[in-house]
CSV table of C-alpha atoms in Angstrom, one decimal:
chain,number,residue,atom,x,y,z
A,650,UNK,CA,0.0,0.0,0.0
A,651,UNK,CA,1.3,3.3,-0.9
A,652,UNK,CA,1.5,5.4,2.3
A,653,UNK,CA,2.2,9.3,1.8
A,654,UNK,CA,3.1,11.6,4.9
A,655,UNK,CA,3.7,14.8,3.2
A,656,UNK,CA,2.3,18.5,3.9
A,657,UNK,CA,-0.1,19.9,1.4
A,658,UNK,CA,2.7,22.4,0.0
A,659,UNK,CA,5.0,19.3,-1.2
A,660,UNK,CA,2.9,17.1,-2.2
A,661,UNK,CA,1.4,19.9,-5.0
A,662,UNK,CA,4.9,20.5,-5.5
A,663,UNK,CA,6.1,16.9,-6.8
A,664,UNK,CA,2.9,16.3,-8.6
A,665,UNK,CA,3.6,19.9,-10.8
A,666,UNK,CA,6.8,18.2,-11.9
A,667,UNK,CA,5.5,14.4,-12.5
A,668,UNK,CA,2.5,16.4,-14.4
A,669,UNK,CA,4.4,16.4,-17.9
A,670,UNK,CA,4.4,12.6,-18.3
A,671,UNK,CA,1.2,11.7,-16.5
A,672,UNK,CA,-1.0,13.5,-19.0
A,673,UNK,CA,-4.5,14.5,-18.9
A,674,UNK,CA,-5.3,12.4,-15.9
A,675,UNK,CA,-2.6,13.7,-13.5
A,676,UNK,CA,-3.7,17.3,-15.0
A,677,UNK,CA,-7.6,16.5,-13.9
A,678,UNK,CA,-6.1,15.9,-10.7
A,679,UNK,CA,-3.7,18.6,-10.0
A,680,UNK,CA,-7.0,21.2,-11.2
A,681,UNK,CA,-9.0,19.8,-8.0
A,682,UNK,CA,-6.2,21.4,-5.9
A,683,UNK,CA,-6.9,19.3,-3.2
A,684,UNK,CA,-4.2,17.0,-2.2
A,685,UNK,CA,-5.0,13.2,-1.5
A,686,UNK,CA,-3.9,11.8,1.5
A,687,UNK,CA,-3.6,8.0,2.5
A,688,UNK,CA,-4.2,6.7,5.9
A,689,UNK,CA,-0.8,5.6,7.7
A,690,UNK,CA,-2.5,3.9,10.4
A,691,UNK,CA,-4.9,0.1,9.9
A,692,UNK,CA,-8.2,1.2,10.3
A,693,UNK,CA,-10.3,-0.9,13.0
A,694,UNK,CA,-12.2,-4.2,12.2
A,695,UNK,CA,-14.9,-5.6,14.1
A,696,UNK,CA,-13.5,-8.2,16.6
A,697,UNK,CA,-13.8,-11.6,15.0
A,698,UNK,CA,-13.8,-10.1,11.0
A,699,UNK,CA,-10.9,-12.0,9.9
A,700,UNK,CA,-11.2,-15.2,12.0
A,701,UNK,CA,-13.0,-17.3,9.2
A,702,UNK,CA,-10.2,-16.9,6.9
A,703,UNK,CA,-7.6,-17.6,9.9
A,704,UNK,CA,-8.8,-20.6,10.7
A,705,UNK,CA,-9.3,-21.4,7.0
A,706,UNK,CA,-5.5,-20.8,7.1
A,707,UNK,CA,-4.8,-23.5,10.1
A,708,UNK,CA,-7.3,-25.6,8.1
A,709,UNK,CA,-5.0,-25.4,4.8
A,710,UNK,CA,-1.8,-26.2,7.4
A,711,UNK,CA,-3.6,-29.0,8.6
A,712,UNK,CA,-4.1,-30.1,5.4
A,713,UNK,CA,-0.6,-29.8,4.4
A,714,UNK,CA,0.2,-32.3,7.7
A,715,UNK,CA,-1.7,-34.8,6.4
A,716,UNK,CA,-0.4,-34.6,2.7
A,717,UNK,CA,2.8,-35.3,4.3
A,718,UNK,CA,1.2,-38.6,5.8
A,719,UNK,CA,-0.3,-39.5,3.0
A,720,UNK,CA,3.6,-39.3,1.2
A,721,UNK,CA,4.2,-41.3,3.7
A,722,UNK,CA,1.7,-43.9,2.9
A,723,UNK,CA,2.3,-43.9,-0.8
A,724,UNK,CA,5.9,-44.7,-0.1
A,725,UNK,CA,5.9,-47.0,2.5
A,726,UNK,CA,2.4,-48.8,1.7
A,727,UNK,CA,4.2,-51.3,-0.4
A,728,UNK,CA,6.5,-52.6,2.0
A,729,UNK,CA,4.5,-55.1,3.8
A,730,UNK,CA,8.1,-57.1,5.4
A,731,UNK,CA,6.1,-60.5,5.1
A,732,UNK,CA,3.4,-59.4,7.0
A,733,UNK,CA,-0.2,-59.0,6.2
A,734,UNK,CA,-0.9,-56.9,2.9
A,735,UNK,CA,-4.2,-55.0,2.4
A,736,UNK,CA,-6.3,-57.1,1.2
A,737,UNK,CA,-5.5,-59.8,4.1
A,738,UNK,CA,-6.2,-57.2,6.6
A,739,UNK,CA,-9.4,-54.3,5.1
A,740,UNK,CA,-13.2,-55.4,5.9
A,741,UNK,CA,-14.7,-53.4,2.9
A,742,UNK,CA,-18.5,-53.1,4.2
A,743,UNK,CA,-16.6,-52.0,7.6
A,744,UNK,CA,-15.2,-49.0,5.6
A,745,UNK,CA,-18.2,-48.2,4.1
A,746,UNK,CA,-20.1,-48.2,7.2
A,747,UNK,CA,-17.8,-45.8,8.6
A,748,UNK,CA,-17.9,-43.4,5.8
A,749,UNK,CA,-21.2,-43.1,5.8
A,750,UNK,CA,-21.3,-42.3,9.7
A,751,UNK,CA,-19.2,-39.4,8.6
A,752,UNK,CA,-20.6,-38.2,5.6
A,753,UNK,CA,-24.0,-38.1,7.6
A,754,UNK,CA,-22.3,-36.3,11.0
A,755,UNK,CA,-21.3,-33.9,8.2
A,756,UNK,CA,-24.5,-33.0,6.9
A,757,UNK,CA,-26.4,-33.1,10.0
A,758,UNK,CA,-23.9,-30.6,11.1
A,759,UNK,CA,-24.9,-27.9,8.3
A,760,UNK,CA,-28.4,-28.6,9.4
A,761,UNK,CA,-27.4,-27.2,12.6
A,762,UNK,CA,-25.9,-24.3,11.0
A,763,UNK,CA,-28.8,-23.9,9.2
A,764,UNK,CA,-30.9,-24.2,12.3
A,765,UNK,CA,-28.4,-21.5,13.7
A,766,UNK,CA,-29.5,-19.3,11.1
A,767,UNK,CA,-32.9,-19.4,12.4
A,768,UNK,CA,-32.1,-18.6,15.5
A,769,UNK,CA,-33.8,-22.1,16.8
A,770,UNK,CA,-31.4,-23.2,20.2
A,771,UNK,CA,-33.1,-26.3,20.6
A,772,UNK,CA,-33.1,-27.9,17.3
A,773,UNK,CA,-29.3,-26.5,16.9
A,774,UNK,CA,-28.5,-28.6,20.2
A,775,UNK,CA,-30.9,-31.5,18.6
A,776,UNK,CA,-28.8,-31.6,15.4
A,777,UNK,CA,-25.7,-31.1,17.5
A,778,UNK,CA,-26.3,-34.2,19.4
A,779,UNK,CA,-27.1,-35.9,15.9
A,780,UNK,CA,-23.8,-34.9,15.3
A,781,UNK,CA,-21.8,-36.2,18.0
A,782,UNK,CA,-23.7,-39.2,17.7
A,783,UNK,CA,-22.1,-40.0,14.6
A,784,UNK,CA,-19.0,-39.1,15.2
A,785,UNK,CA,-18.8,-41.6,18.0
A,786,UNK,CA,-20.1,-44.1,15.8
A,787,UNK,CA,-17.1,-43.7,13.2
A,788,UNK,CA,-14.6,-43.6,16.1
A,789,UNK,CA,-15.8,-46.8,18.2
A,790,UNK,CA,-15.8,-48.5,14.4
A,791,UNK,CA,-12.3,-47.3,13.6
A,792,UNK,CA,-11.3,-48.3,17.2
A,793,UNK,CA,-13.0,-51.3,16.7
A,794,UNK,CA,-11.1,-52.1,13.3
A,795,UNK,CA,-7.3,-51.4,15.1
A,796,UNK,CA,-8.4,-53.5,18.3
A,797,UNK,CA,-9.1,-56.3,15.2
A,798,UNK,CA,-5.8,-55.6,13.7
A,799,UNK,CA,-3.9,-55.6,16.4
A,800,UNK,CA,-5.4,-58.9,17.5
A,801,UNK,CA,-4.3,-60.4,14.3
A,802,UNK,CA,-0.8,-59.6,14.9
A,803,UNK,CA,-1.1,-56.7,12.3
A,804,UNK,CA,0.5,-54.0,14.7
A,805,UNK,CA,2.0,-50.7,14.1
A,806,UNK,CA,5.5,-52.2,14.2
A,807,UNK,CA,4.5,-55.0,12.0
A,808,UNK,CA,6.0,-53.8,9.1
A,809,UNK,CA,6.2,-50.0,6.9
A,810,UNK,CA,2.9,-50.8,5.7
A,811,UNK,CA,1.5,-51.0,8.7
A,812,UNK,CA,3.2,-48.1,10.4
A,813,UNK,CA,2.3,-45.4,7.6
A,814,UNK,CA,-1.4,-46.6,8.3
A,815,UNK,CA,-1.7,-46.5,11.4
A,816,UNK,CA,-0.1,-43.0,11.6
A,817,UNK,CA,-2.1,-42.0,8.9
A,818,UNK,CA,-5.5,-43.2,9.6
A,819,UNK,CA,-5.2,-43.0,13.8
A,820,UNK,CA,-4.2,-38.8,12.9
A,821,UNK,CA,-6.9,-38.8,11.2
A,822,UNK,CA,-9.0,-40.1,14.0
A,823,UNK,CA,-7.2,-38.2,16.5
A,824,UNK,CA,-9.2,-34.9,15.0
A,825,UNK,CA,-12.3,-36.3,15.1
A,826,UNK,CA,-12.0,-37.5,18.6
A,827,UNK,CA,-10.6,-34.0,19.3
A,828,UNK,CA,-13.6,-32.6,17.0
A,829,UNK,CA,-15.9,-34.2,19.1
A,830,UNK,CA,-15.0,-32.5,22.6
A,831,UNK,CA,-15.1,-29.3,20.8
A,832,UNK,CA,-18.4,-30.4,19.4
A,833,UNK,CA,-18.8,-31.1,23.4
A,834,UNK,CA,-18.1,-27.6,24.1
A,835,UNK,CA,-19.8,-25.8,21.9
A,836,UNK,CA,-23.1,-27.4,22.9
A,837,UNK,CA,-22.3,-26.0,26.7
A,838,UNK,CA,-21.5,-22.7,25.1
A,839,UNK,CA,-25.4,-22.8,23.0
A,840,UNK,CA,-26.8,-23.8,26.0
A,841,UNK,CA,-25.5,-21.2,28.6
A,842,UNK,CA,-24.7,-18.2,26.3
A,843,UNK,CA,-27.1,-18.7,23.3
A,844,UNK,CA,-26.4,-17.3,19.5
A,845,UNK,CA,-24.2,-14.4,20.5
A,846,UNK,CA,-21.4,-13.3,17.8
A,847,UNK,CA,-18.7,-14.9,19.2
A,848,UNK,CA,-20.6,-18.2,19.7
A,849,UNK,CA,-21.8,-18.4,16.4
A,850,UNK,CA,-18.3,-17.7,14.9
A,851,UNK,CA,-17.2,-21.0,17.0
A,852,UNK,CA,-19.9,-22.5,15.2
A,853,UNK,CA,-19.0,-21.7,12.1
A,854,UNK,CA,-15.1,-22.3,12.2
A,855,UNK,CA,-16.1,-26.1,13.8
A,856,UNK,CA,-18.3,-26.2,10.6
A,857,UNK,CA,-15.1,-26.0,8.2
A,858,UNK,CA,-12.9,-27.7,10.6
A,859,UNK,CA,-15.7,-30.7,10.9
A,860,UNK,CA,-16.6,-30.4,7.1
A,861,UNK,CA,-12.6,-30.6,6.1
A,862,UNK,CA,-12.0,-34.2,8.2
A,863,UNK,CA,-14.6,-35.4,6.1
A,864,UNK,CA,-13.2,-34.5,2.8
A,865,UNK,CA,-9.8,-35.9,4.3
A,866,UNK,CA,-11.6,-39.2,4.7
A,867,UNK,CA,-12.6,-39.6,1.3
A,868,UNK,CA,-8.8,-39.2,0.4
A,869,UNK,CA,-8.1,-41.8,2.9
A,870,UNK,CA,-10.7,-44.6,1.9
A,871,UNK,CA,-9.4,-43.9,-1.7
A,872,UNK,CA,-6.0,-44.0,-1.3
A,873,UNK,CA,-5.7,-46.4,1.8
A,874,UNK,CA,-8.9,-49.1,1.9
A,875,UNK,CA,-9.8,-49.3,-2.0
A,876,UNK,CA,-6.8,-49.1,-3.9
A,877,UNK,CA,-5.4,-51.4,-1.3
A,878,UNK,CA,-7.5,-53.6,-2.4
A,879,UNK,CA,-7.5,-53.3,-5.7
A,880,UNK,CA,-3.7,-53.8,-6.3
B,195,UNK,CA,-9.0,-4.6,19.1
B,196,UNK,CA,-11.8,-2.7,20.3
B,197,UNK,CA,-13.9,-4.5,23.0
B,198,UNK,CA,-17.2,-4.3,21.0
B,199,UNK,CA,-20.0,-6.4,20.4
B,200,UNK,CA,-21.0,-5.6,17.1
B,201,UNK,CA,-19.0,-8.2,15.4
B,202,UNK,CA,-20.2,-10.3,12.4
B,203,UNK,CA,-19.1,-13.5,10.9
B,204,UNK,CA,-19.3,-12.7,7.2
B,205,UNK,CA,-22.0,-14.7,5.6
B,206,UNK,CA,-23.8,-14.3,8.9
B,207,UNK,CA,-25.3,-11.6,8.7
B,208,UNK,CA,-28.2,-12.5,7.1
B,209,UNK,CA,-31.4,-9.8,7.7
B,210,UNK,CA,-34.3,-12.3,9.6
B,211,UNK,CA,-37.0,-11.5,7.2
B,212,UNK,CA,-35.4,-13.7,4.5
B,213,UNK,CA,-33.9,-16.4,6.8
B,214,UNK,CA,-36.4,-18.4,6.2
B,215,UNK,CA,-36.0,-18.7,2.0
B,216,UNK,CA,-32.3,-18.7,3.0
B,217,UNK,CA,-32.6,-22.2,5.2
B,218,UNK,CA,-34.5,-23.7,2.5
B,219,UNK,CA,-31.9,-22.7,-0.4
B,220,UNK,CA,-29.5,-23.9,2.6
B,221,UNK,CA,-31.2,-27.4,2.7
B,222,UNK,CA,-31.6,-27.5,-0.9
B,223,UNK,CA,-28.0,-27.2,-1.4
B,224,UNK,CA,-26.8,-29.9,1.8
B,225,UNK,CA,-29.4,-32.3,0.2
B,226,UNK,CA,-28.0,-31.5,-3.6
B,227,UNK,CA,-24.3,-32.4,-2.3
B,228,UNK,CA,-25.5,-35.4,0.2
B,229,UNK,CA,-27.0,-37.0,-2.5
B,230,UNK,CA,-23.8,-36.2,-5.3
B,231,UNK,CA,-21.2,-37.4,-2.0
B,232,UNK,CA,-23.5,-40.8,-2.2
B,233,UNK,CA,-23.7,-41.1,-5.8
B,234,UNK,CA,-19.6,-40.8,-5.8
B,235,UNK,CA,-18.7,-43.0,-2.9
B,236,UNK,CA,-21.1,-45.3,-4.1
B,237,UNK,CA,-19.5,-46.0,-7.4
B,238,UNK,CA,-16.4,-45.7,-5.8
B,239,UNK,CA,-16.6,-48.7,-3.3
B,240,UNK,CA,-18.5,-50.5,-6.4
B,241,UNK,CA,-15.3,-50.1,-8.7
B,242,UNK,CA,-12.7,-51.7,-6.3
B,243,UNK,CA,-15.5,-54.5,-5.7
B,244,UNK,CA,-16.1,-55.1,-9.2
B,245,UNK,CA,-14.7,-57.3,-11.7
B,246,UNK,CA,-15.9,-55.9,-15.0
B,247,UNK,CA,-13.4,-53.0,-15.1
B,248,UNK,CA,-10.0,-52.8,-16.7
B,249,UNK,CA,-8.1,-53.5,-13.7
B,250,UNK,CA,-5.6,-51.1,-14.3
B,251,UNK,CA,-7.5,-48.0,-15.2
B,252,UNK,CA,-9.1,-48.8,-11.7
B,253,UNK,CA,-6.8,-46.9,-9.1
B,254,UNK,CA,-7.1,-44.0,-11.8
B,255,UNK,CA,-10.8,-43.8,-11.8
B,256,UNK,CA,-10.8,-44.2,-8.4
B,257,UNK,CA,-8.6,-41.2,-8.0
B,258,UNK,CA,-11.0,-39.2,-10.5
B,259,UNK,CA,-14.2,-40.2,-8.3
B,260,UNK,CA,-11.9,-39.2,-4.9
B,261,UNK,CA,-11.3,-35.6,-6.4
B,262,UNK,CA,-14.3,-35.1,-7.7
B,263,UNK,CA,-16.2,-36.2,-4.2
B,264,UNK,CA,-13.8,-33.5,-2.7
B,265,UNK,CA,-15.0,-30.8,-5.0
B,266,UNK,CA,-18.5,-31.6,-4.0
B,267,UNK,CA,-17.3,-31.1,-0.5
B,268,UNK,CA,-15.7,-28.1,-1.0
B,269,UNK,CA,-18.9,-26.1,-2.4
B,270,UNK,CA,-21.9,-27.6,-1.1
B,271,UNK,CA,-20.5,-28.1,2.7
B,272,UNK,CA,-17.8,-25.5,2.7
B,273,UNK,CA,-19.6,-23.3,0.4
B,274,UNK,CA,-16.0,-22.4,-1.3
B,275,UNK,CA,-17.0,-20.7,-4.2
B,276,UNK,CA,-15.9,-18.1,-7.0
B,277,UNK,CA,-17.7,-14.9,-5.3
B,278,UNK,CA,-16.0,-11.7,-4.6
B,279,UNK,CA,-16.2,-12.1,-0.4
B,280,UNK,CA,-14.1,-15.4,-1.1
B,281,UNK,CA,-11.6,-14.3,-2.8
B,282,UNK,CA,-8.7,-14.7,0.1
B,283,UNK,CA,-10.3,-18.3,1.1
B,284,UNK,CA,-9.9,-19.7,-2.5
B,285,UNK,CA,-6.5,-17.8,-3.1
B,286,UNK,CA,-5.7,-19.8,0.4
B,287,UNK,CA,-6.8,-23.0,-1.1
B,288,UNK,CA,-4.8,-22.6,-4.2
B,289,UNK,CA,-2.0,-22.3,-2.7
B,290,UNK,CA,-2.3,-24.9,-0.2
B,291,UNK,CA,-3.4,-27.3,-2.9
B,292,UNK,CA,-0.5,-26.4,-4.8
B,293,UNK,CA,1.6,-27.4,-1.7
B,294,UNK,CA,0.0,-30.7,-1.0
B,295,UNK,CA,0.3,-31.2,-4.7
B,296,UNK,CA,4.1,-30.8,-4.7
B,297,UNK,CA,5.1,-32.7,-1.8
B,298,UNK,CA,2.7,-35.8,-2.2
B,299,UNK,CA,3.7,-35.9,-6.5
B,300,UNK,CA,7.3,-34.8,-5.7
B,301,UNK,CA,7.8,-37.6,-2.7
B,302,UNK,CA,6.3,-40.4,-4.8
B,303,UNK,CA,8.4,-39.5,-7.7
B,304,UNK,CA,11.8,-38.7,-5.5
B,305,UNK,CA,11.1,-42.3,-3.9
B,306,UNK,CA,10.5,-44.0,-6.7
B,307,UNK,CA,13.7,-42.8,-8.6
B,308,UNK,CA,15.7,-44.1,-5.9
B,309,UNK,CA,14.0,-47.4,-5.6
B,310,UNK,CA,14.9,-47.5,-9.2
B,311,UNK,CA,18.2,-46.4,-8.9
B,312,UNK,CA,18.8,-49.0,-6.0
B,313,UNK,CA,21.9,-51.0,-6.1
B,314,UNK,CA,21.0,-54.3,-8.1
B,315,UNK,CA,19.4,-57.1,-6.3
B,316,UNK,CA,21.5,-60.4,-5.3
B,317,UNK,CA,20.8,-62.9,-8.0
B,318,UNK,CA,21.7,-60.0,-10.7
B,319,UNK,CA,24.9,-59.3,-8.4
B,320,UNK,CA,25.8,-62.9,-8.8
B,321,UNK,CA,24.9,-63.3,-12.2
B,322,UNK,CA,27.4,-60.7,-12.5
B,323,UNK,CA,30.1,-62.5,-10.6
B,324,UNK,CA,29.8,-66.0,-12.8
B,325,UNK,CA,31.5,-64.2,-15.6
């Protein structure tokens, strides 16, 4: 941004010089005799204006953590060491089971936005707990799954394979779990502060951080559980 | 920061007369990308089941379908789209796609190179030896 901090006498002054070369638009402007100032200082924002796209920021960083697991995988998910492959190991129907519990705690979460919207406490809270109910669902299945793994011997330190996955996959589920007692929270905060601003902006930035694990699960069942299986 | 309470999440500020016709565009536009995320994972689990595809154009598909389901995502559950009030969110997605782009593509390549490049395996070594 250009910033100018120059007294009305100088500033007339360089433009008469520059004047030649500017042409018929710098001339307009020198004929209004009124010298154009820019403001030094930021101006104010409301409180909370940029949080949206800061925590669309950490939401790209976060992104960028798990494209560095998901190099990870792709390099290491070949490496089995003599221990179970893929398609000894993935229960397909399990997998989709699980993404469906996502994909629905993801829309019945932008039905409570929507429900936000409306100003309507208790059927945010209902949807909410719709939510949360899901979520749980895909974590006790994915915990379900490891306990299974692990009881077949196919443990983290089984072989590369098996390590990139489990990194990979229990991240993953390590922000949903975390999701969740947000998810937690922000019903307490409905319930004993209702829709003020700064409530509803928490609302909002769990929204994209909620809706963002889900699109991060579609990458993993791709990458992970069905082209396992396929190759 | 000024200790006021007029603050407003943008998008959110939505006048009440119209919130109703706004909830039900709002539904209409969950229900639209429910229903397209369905469709894709659908056909996606149905590809790596199925036997009557060229096996290995299937891992490509699938990765088609995975993109596309993320696009879906991205504008009828994030609402990402082209409109002047987004322009820094979709600048910031550019850019972080570009990212995860180059270190996913660049490790796979990098790694496979090596691989390639590996010193020869033991029966070539031997082979090698016999003469």
């Amino acid at each position: 941004m250009t910033t100018l901090a120059t007294t009305g006498d100088a500033f007339v002054a360089t433009r008469d010089t520059a004047a030649d070369s500017h042409g018929a638009a710098a001339a307009s402007q020198r004929t209004a005799a009124t010298p154009q100032f820019y403001v030094l200082d930021e101006h104010p924002h409301p409180a909370g204006y940029s949080t949206p796209l800061g925590f669309w920021l950490y939401i790209m960083s976060d992104c960028l953590l798990f494209s560095v697991l998901f190099a990870t995988y792709g390099v290491l998910g070949g490496n089995y060491a003599a221990g179970p492959s893929p398609r000894d190991l993935f229960d397909l129907p399990l997998v989709a089971v699980n993404t469906t519990m996502l994909l629905l705690s993801s829309i019945t979460y932008g039905f409570a936005m929507l429900a936000m919207q409306d100003n309507r406490a208790g059927r945010v809270q209902m949807w909410l707990a719709v939510t949360a109910f899901f979520g749980l669902c895909f974590i006790g299945i994915e915990l379900y799954e490891f306990a299974d793994f692990i009881r077949q011997g196919a443990t983290p330190q089984r072989s590369a394979f098996l390590s990139a996955f489990f990194t990979l996959v229990g991240c993953h589920g390590l922000h949903v779990t975390v999701g969740l007692l947000w998810l937690v929270v922000m019903m307490a905060q409905v319930a004993a502060r209702g829709f003020r601003d700064t409530v509803q902006r928490r609302l909002f930035c769990f929204s994209l951080f909620w809706h963002t694990l889900d699109i991060i699960w579609v990458g993993i069942f791709t990458v992970v559980y069905l082209v396992g299986i396929v190759s | 920061m000024s200790a006021t309470h007029d603050d407003r999440v943008p998008g959110y500020d939505a006048a009440p007369a119209n919130a109703r016709a706004e909830t039900r565009s709002g539904l209409l536009v969950y229900t639209i990308g429910l229903f397209l995320a369905v469709i894709l994972t659908a056909t996606s689990f149905w590809a790596a089941n199925t036997s009557l595809l060229w096996p290995p154009g299937v891992p490509l598909g699938l990765a088609v379908l995975a993109i596309a389901q993320m696009g879906v995502h991205l504008v009828f559950f994030l609402h990402i789209t082209t409109g002047s009030d987004n322009t820094n969110n979709v600048l910031a997605l550019a850019f972080g796609m570009l990212i995860v782009t180059l270190v996913v593509a660049g490790s796979l390549w990098i790694m496979a190179n090596l691989n390639a490049n590996m010193m020869p395996s033991p029966e070539l070594l031997n082979l090698h030896m016999q003469h």
